[in-house]
XYZ file of C-alpha atoms in Angstrom:
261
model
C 87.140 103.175 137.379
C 87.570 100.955 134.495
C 86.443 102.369 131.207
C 83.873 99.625 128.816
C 85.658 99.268 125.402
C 83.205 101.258 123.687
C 84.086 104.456 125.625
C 87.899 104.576 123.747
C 88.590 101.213 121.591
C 86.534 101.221 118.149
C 84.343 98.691 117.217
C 86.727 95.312 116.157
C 86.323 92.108 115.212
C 88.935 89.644 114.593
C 88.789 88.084 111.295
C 90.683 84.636 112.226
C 87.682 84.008 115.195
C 84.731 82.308 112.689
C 82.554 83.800 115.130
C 83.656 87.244 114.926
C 84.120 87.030 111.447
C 80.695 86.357 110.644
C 79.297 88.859 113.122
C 81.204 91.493 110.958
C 79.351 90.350 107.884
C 76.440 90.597 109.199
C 76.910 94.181 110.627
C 78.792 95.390 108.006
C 76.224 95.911 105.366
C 75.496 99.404 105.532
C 77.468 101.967 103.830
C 80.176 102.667 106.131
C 84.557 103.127 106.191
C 85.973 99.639 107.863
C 89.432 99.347 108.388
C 91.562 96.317 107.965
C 94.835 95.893 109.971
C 96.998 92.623 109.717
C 98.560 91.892 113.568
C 102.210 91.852 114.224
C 102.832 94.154 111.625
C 104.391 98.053 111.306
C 104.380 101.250 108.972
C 101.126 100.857 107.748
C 102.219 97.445 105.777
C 99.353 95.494 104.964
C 96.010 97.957 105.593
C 93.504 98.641 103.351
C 89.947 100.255 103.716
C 86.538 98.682 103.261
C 84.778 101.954 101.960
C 81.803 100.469 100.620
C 79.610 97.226 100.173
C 80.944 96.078 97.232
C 84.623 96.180 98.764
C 83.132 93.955 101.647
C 81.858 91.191 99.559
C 84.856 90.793 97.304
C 86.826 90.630 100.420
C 84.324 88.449 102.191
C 84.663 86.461 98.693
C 88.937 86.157 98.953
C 88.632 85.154 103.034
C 86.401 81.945 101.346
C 88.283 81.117 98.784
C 91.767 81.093 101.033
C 89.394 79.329 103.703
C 88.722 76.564 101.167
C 92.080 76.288 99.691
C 93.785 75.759 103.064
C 90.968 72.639 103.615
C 91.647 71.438 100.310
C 95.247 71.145 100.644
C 96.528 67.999 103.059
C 99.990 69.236 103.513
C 100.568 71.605 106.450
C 100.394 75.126 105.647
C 100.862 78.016 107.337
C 97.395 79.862 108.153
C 96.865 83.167 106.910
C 98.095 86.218 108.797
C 95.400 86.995 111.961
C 94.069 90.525 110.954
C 91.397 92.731 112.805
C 88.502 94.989 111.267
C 88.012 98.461 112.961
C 85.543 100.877 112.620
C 86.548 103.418 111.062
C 86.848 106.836 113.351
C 85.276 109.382 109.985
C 84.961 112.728 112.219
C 88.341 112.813 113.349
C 89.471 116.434 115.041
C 91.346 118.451 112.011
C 94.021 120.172 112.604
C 94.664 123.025 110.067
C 92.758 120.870 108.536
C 94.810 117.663 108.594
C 94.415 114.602 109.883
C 96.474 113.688 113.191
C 97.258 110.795 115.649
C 98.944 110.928 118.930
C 101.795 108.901 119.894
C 102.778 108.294 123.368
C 104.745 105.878 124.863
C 103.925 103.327 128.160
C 107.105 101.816 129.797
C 106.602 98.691 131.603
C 109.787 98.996 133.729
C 109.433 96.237 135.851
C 107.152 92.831 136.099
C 108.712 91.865 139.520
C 107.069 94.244 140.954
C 104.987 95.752 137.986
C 106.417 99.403 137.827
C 105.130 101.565 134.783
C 105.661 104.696 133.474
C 103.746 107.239 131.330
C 105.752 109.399 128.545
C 104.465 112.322 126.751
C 104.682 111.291 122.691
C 103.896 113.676 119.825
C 101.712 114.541 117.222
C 101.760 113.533 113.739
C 99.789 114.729 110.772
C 99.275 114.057 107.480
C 101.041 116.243 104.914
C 97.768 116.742 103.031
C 94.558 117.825 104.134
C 91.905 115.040 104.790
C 89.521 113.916 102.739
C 87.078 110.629 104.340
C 86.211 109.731 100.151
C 89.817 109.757 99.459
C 91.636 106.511 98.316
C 95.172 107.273 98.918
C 96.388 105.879 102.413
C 98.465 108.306 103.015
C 95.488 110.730 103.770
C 94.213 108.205 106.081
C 97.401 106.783 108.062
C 99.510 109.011 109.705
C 102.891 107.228 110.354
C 105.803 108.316 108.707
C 106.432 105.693 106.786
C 103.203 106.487 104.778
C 104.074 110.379 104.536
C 107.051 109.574 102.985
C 105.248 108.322 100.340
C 103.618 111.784 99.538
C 105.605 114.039 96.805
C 105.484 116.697 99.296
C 107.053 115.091 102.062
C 110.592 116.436 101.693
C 109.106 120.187 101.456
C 106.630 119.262 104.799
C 108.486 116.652 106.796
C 108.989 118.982 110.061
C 105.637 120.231 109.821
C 104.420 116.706 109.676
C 105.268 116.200 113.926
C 104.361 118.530 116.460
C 105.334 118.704 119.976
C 102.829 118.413 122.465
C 103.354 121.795 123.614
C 102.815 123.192 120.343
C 99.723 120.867 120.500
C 98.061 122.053 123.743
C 98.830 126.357 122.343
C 96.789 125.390 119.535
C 93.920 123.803 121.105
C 94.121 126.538 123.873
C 93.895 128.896 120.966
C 91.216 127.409 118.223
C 89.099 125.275 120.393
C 89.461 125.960 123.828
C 86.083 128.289 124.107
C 84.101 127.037 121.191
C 83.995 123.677 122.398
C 84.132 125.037 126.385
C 87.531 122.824 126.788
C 89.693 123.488 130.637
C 93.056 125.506 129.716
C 95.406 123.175 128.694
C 93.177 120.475 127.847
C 95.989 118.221 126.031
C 98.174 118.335 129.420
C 95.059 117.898 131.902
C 92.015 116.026 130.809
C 94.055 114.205 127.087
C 96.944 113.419 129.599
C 94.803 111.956 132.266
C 92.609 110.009 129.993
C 95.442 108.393 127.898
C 97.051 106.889 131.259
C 93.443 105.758 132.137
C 93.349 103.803 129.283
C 96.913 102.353 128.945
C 96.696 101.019 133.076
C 93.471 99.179 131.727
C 95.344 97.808 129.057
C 98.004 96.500 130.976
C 95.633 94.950 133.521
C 93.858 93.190 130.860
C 97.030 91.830 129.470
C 99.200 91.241 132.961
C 98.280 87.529 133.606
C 100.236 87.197 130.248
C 103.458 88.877 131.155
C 106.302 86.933 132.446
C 107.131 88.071 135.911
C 110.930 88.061 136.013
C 113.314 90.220 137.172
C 114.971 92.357 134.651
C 112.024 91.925 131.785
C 110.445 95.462 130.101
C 109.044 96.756 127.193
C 108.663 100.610 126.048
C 105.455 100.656 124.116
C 104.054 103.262 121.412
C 100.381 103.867 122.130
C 98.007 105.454 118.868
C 95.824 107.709 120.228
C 92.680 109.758 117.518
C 90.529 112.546 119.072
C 87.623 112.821 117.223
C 85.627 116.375 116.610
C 83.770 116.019 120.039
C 87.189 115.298 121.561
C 86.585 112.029 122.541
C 89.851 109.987 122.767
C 90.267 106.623 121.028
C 93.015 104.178 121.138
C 93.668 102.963 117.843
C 96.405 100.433 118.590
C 99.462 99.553 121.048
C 103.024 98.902 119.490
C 105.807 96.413 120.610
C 108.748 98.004 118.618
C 107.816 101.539 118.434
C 109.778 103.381 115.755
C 112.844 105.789 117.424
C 113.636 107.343 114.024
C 115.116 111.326 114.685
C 114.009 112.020 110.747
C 112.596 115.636 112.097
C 113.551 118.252 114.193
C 110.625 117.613 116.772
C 111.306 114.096 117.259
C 115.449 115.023 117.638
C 114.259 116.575 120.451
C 111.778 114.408 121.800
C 113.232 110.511 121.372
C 116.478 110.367 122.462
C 114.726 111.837 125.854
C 112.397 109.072 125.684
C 114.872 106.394 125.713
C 117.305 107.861 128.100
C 114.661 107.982 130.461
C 113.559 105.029 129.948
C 117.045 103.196 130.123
């Protein structure tokens, strides 16, 4: 069964489609968190919040002033980098009362025949506890690359990345009969629900891929589980990061890409 967007993919609207851009203007006027991602980007470079109405119309404000400057100058230019708005997920699941994303990884091994492969990622958190007001990004974005940023990143690194086993003890443990979740919830229904999602995404995007012999792609998928443990994709990654910086992921990349080599 294929899943409607609204079921795991947060509201978006892409800023460099005048249609879609407006639309988000128009919604966008009551007091809620809006976040802005540039495309073909990593680490976090280039997003910023839109936290409240005011932040909207001065950015709303820059988009029409680049708009105009690009029309007023008769040279060629290059157009401003395509970014997306997302709404922002402000209820995410906590856990110890951090903020966390899950990373797993979707191996297109093959396009002649299409043969793909799911791999179990891991967790990462922030180093400090979350806070929706805050303005630091780092409280917000969970990539490494963003932690390290934090003063208290050297002392907190390794607790910053969790294995998924680790993962599915503690929801077994703190939510599993509050919240009336199956035993081993992160291995059964999580599992089951992130593959659902990444098969859509490659059938929406197969007509694109070249089929040849010999082309693939490993792929880092985002995945946020929000406090009624509904799963959202957040994004999809060409390039995913294969840094060992912790002792989880020493354990947990290099099996990645061996298998998937």
């Amino acid at each position: 069964r294929l899943l409607k967007m609204e079921e795991f993919f947060p509201e978006s609207f892409r800023l460099d489609l005048k249609d879609e851009r407006n639309a988000f203007f128009e919604l966008c006027k009551e007091n809620q968190i809006w976040i802005c991602k540039p495309s073909c980007s990593n680490q976090g470079r280039g997003i910023f919040l839109l936290k409240n109405p005011a932040a909207v119309d001065s950015f709303q404000a820059k988009l029409r002033s680049t708009e105009e400057d690009l029309l007023s100058k008769r040279v060629p230019c290059r157009a401003p980098q395509a970014r997306i708005v997302q709404r922002y997920i402000h209820q995410p699941l906590l856990l110890e009362g951090k903020k966390f994303d899950v990373r797993s990884y979707l191996l297109i091994a093959c396009t002649a025949p299409y043969v793909l492969f799911f791999a179990q990622g891991y967790v990462r958190l922030t180093c400090v506890d979350y806070d929706a007001a805050s303005d630091d990004l780092a409280v917000h974005l969970t990539n490494q690359y963003m932690q390290k940023k934090n003063s208290l990143y050297s002392q907190l690194k390794d607790e910053t990345v969790w294995r998924m086993e680790h993962f599915n003890s503690y929801v077994n443990e703190k939510f599993r009969k509050t919240n009336g979740l199956p035993k081993d919830w992160v291995f059964t229904v999580f599992t089951k629900r992130m593959q659902q999602i990444m098969l859509q995404c490659f059938l929406a995007a197969k007509h694109k891929l070249d089929r040849k012999l010999g082309y693939f792609d490993l792929i880092g998928c985002d995945f946020l589980i929000d406090e009624n443990f509904k799963v959202w994709l957040l994004e999809m990654n060409a390039n995913p990061a294969l840094h060992t910086n912790c002792k989880a992921l020493r354990g947990i990349i290099p099996a990645v890409l061996y298998e998937s080599l």
